[in-house]
Amino acid sequence: MRAEGAVSALPAEGPRGACRHAYARKRWGALIPYRFLKCVSFPGTMLSESSSFMKGVLLGGIFCVVVTLLGHVKIGHGTRAHHHEHHHIQAPNKEEVLNLSENERLELSQSIRVYCIILVKPKDIGHWAAVKETWSKHCNKAEFYSSENVKVFNAVVLNTNDMWTMMRKAYKITYERYKDEFNWFFLAYPTTFAIIENLKYFLLKKDPAQPFYIGHTMKSGDLEYVDGEGGIVLSIESLRRLSHVFEDSDKCPEQGGMIWKLSEDKQLAVCLKYTGVIAENAEDSEGKDVFNTKSVNALIKEAMASRPEQVVDGCCSDMAITFNGLSPNHMHVMMYGVYRLRPYGHTYSDALVFLPPAGSDND
């Protein structure tokens, strides 16, 4: 049976001749509309002028081929949609960095300045203390934005318990105070652990004057957003546009005028979408996610269950930037593993050095 023109075996006469005619030009690789199946479902009706056994066999064969190929077309389409579900942005590979001159490396390492925003509430006081004593020291500057005043810790007091309002106020204050001092803005929750040096490495050669923000992207209907659990990074251009759209209550309402309430990370995406800022899923040079919304422990357990033959490779990127869901004690353990534990006798020949800010002991 030929791949093309086989449908022309159907009769053109009679009231159903239009059905045959509409599909005679179709090829088997094309998506055949459902109404064609209705046409061929009743060979006795379509072949009203002949009840030939051979014509019935022919029509039945055509029907089977169409259904089979239709299934392949749908599966193929679904696979392509899966691979293009998100925008992707990757970290540089080692060769890219090694090809830079020493002066270029030094200039790059000094040009990436990260301001860290940690949103906290009094109930988070244990995590608050852990973040203050661990990874936040490695930001060029880190500040805690609290829902209310807490005497034992310094914080920017926002006077609200609503997470979207907290995030909104924190970004607004940040832009007003630091728009000329930093080019990248990292927001995290108190249960997040971040390796700031890996974030800076990821941002090498990324242009902060471009309108995008990065993290672990998710989809909710047509809305693509960065999941706040893994941390959110805005370029200075994104923050600039966000600060402007804050003034438009129709596009970016402070409380929202919906029957249902969006989470703060989704609401942020809605506001940014109006400004042309897109969410980018951050990956290493091998395509693995670097912003993680779960802890190392949880990711390893998942890898052991699904890929026991490659637990570590199946778990996490070597250049991971964040993990989430850590207890205060686990943050200190992570700090030990990331910054203190070293195999004696090994040397590290990274092309770039990101020194912690003055006053940090680098743990």
PDB file of C-alpha atoms in Angstrom, residues 220-346:
ATOM      1  CA  SER A 220       0.907  26.810  36.268  1.00  0.00           C
ATOM      2  CA  GLY A 221      -1.421  26.859  33.295  1.00  0.00           C
ATOM      3  CA  ASP A 222       0.099  29.371  30.887  1.00  0.00           C
ATOM      4  CA  LEU A 223       2.130  31.047  33.623  1.00  0.00           C
ATOM      5  CA  GLU A 224       5.822  30.206  33.827  1.00  0.00           C
ATOM      6  CA  TYR A 225       7.446  31.245  37.085  1.00  0.00           C
ATOM      7  CA  VAL A 226      10.505  30.715  39.278  1.00  0.00           C
ATOM      8  CA  ASP A 227       9.729  28.611  42.347  1.00  0.00           C
ATOM      9  CA  GLY A 228      10.566  30.646  45.437  1.00  0.00           C
ATOM     10  CA  GLU A 229      11.559  27.515  47.385  1.00  0.00           C
ATOM     11  CA  GLY A 230      14.736  27.249  45.320  1.00  0.00           C
ATOM     12  CA  GLY A 231      15.605  30.944  45.462  1.00  0.00           C
ATOM     13  CA  ILE A 232      14.996  33.730  42.927  1.00  0.00           C
ATOM     14  CA  VAL A 233      17.663  35.779  41.137  1.00  0.00           C
ATOM     15  CA  LEU A 234      16.782  39.050  39.416  1.00  0.00           C
ATOM     16  CA  SER A 235      19.081  41.067  37.198  1.00  0.00           C
ATOM     17  CA  ILE A 236      19.238  44.791  37.889  1.00  0.00           C
ATOM     18  CA  GLU A 237      17.208  45.412  34.725  1.00  0.00           C
ATOM     19  CA  SER A 238      14.492  43.030  35.916  1.00  0.00           C
ATOM     20  CA  LEU A 239      14.403  44.730  39.296  1.00  0.00           C
ATOM     21  CA  ARG A 240      14.207  48.139  37.618  1.00  0.00           C
ATOM     22  CA  ARG A 241      11.221  47.073  35.527  1.00  0.00           C
ATOM     23  CA  LEU A 242       9.591  45.436  38.535  1.00  0.00           C
ATOM     24  CA  SER A 243       9.895  48.595  40.594  1.00  0.00           C
ATOM     25  CA  HIS A 244       8.097  50.519  37.839  1.00  0.00           C
ATOM     26  CA  VAL A 245       5.244  48.047  37.426  1.00  0.00           C
ATOM     27  CA  PHE A 246       4.659  48.187  41.188  1.00  0.00           C
ATOM     28  CA  GLU A 247       3.142  51.612  40.510  1.00  0.00           C
ATOM     29  CA  ASP A 248       0.477  50.103  38.230  1.00  0.00           C
ATOM     30  CA  SER A 249      -2.140  48.495  40.457  1.00  0.00           C
ATOM     31  CA  ASP A 250      -3.995  47.031  37.471  1.00  0.00           C
ATOM     32  CA  LYS A 251      -1.000  45.022  36.289  1.00  0.00           C
ATOM     33  CA  CYS A 252       0.606  44.396  39.663  1.00  0.00           C
ATOM     34  CA  PRO A 253      -1.888  44.693  42.540  1.00  0.00           C
ATOM     35  CA  GLU A 254      -0.570  44.748  46.076  1.00  0.00           C
ATOM     36  CA  GLN A 255      -3.339  42.561  47.447  1.00  0.00           C
ATOM     37  CA  GLY A 256      -4.693  41.025  44.254  1.00  0.00           C
ATOM     38  CA  GLY A 257      -8.298  41.217  43.134  1.00  0.00           C
ATOM     39  CA  MET A 258      -8.952  37.553  42.512  1.00  0.00           C
ATOM     40  CA  ILE A 259     -11.281  35.084  44.144  1.00  0.00           C
ATOM     41  CA  TRP A 260      -8.312  32.800  44.741  1.00  0.00           C
ATOM     42  CA  LYS A 261      -4.948  33.910  46.106  1.00  0.00           C
ATOM     43  CA  LEU A 262      -1.765  33.324  44.161  1.00  0.00           C
ATOM     44  CA  SER A 263       1.440  32.363  45.944  1.00  0.00           C
ATOM     45  CA  GLU A 264       4.008  35.144  46.105  1.00  0.00           C
ATOM     46  CA  ASP A 265       6.311  33.591  43.474  1.00  0.00           C
ATOM     47  CA  LYS A 266       3.427  33.280  41.014  1.00  0.00           C
ATOM     48  CA  GLN A 267       2.274  36.821  41.712  1.00  0.00           C
ATOM     49  CA  LEU A 268       5.827  38.014  41.068  1.00  0.00           C
ATOM     50  CA  ALA A 269       5.781  36.220  37.707  1.00  0.00           C
ATOM     51  CA  VAL A 270       2.480  37.887  36.775  1.00  0.00           C
ATOM     52  CA  CYS A 271       3.922  41.339  37.480  1.00  0.00           C
ATOM     53  CA  LEU A 272       7.181  40.602  35.658  1.00  0.00           C
ATOM     54  CA  LYS A 273       5.327  39.200  32.658  1.00  0.00           C
ATOM     55  CA  TYR A 274       3.770  42.607  32.027  1.00  0.00           C
ATOM     56  CA  THR A 275       7.274  44.099  31.841  1.00  0.00           C
ATOM     57  CA  GLY A 276       8.682  41.582  29.371  1.00  0.00           C
ATOM     58  CA  VAL A 277      10.837  39.807  31.959  1.00  0.00           C
ATOM     59  CA  ILE A 278      10.968  36.052  31.378  1.00  0.00           C
ATOM     60  CA  ALA A 279      11.705  33.183  33.770  1.00  0.00           C
ATOM     61  CA  GLU A 280      14.800  31.106  32.949  1.00  0.00           C
ATOM     62  CA  ASN A 281      15.454  27.615  34.287  1.00  0.00           C
ATOM     63  CA  ALA A 282      19.057  27.529  35.522  1.00  0.00           C
ATOM     64  CA  GLU A 283      21.156  24.478  34.635  1.00  0.00           C
ATOM     65  CA  ASP A 284      24.793  23.450  34.669  1.00  0.00           C
ATOM     66  CA  SER A 285      26.727  22.767  31.463  1.00  0.00           C
ATOM     67  CA  GLU A 286      25.358  19.187  31.465  1.00  0.00           C
ATOM     68  CA  GLY A 287      21.729  20.282  31.731  1.00  0.00           C
ATOM     69  CA  LYS A 288      21.188  19.477  35.426  1.00  0.00           C
ATOM     70  CA  ASP A 289      19.185  21.877  37.584  1.00  0.00           C
ATOM     71  CA  VAL A 290      21.289  24.012  39.924  1.00  0.00           C
ATOM     72  CA  PHE A 291      18.469  25.606  41.929  1.00  0.00           C
ATOM     73  CA  ASN A 292      16.926  22.832  44.027  1.00  0.00           C
ATOM     74  CA  THR A 293      13.603  23.069  45.840  1.00  0.00           C
ATOM     75  CA  LYS A 294      14.452  20.081  48.069  1.00  0.00           C
ATOM     76  CA  SER A 295      17.231  19.142  50.459  1.00  0.00           C
ATOM     77  CA  VAL A 296      20.248  17.028  49.510  1.00  0.00           C
ATOM     78  CA  ASN A 297      18.868  14.245  51.712  1.00  0.00           C
ATOM     79  CA  ALA A 298      15.514  14.212  49.896  1.00  0.00           C
ATOM     80  CA  LEU A 299      17.152  14.313  46.462  1.00  0.00           C
ATOM     81  CA  ILE A 300      19.493  11.418  47.316  1.00  0.00           C
ATOM     82  CA  LYS A 301      16.576   9.328  48.576  1.00  0.00           C
ATOM     83  CA  GLU A 302      14.722   9.955  45.321  1.00  0.00           C
ATOM     84  CA  ALA A 303      17.804   9.011  43.305  1.00  0.00           C
ATOM     85  CA  MET A 304      18.273   5.816  45.326  1.00  0.00           C
ATOM     86  CA  ALA A 305      14.689   4.812  44.604  1.00  0.00           C
ATOM     87  CA  SER A 306      14.678   5.632  40.887  1.00  0.00           C
ATOM     88  CA  ARG A 307      18.340   5.334  39.836  1.00  0.00           C
ATOM     89  CA  PRO A 308      20.187   3.176  42.392  1.00  0.00           C
ATOM     90  CA  GLU A 309      23.042   2.526  39.946  1.00  0.00           C
ATOM     91  CA  GLN A 310      23.915   6.256  39.780  1.00  0.00           C
ATOM     92  CA  VAL A 311      22.799   7.817  43.037  1.00  0.00           C
ATOM     93  CA  VAL A 312      25.104  10.830  43.059  1.00  0.00           C
ATOM     94  CA  ASP A 313      24.991  11.553  39.327  1.00  0.00           C
ATOM     95  CA  GLY A 314      21.237  11.110  39.367  1.00  0.00           C
ATOM     96  CA  CYS A 315      20.821  13.350  42.387  1.00  0.00           C
ATOM     97  CA  CYS A 316      22.472  16.707  42.039  1.00  0.00           C
ATOM     98  CA  SER A 317      24.722  18.944  40.011  1.00  0.00           C
ATOM     99  CA  ASP A 318      28.322  19.433  41.126  1.00  0.00           C
ATOM    100  CA  MET A 319      27.686  23.151  40.668  1.00  0.00           C
ATOM    101  CA  ALA A 320      24.425  23.268  42.627  1.00  0.00           C
ATOM    102  CA  ILE A 321      23.511  26.733  43.881  1.00  0.00           C
ATOM    103  CA  THR A 322      20.647  26.105  46.321  1.00  0.00           C
ATOM    104  CA  PHE A 323      18.920  23.428  48.369  1.00  0.00           C
ATOM    105  CA  ASN A 324      15.736  23.929  50.351  1.00  0.00           C
ATOM    106  CA  GLY A 325      13.975  22.412  53.333  1.00  0.00           C
ATOM    107  CA  LEU A 326      17.028  22.282  55.595  1.00  0.00           C
ATOM    108  CA  SER A 327      16.874  22.416  59.370  1.00  0.00           C
ATOM    109  CA  PRO A 328      19.244  24.816  61.174  1.00  0.00           C
ATOM    110  CA  ASN A 329      21.546  21.930  62.122  1.00  0.00           C
ATOM    111  CA  HIS A 330      21.629  20.681  58.553  1.00  0.00           C
ATOM    112  CA  MET A 331      22.708  24.137  57.396  1.00  0.00           C
ATOM    113  CA  HIS A 332      25.768  23.927  59.638  1.00  0.00           C
ATOM    114  CA  VAL A 333      26.504  20.433  58.309  1.00  0.00           C
ATOM    115  CA  MET A 334      26.238  21.747  54.747  1.00  0.00           C
ATOM    116  CA  MET A 335      28.593  24.588  55.651  1.00  0.00           C
ATOM    117  CA  TYR A 336      31.126  22.056  56.913  1.00  0.00           C
ATOM    118  CA  GLY A 337      30.881  19.952  53.785  1.00  0.00           C
ATOM    119  CA  VAL A 338      31.010  22.859  51.338  1.00  0.00           C
ATOM    120  CA  TYR A 339      33.626  25.101  52.932  1.00  0.00           C
ATOM    121  CA  ARG A 340      35.675  23.208  55.508  1.00  0.00           C
ATOM    122  CA  LEU A 341      36.145  19.571  54.535  1.00  0.00           C
ATOM    123  CA  ARG A 342      39.160  19.101  52.234  1.00  0.00           C
ATOM    124  CA  PRO A 343      41.084  15.987  51.146  1.00  0.00           C
ATOM    125  CA  TYR A 344      44.689  16.547  52.223  1.00  0.00           C
ATOM    126  CA  GLY A 345      47.186  16.780  49.390  1.00  0.00           C
ATOM    127  CA  HIS A 346      44.726  17.815  46.700  1.00  0.00           C
TER     128      HIS A 346
END
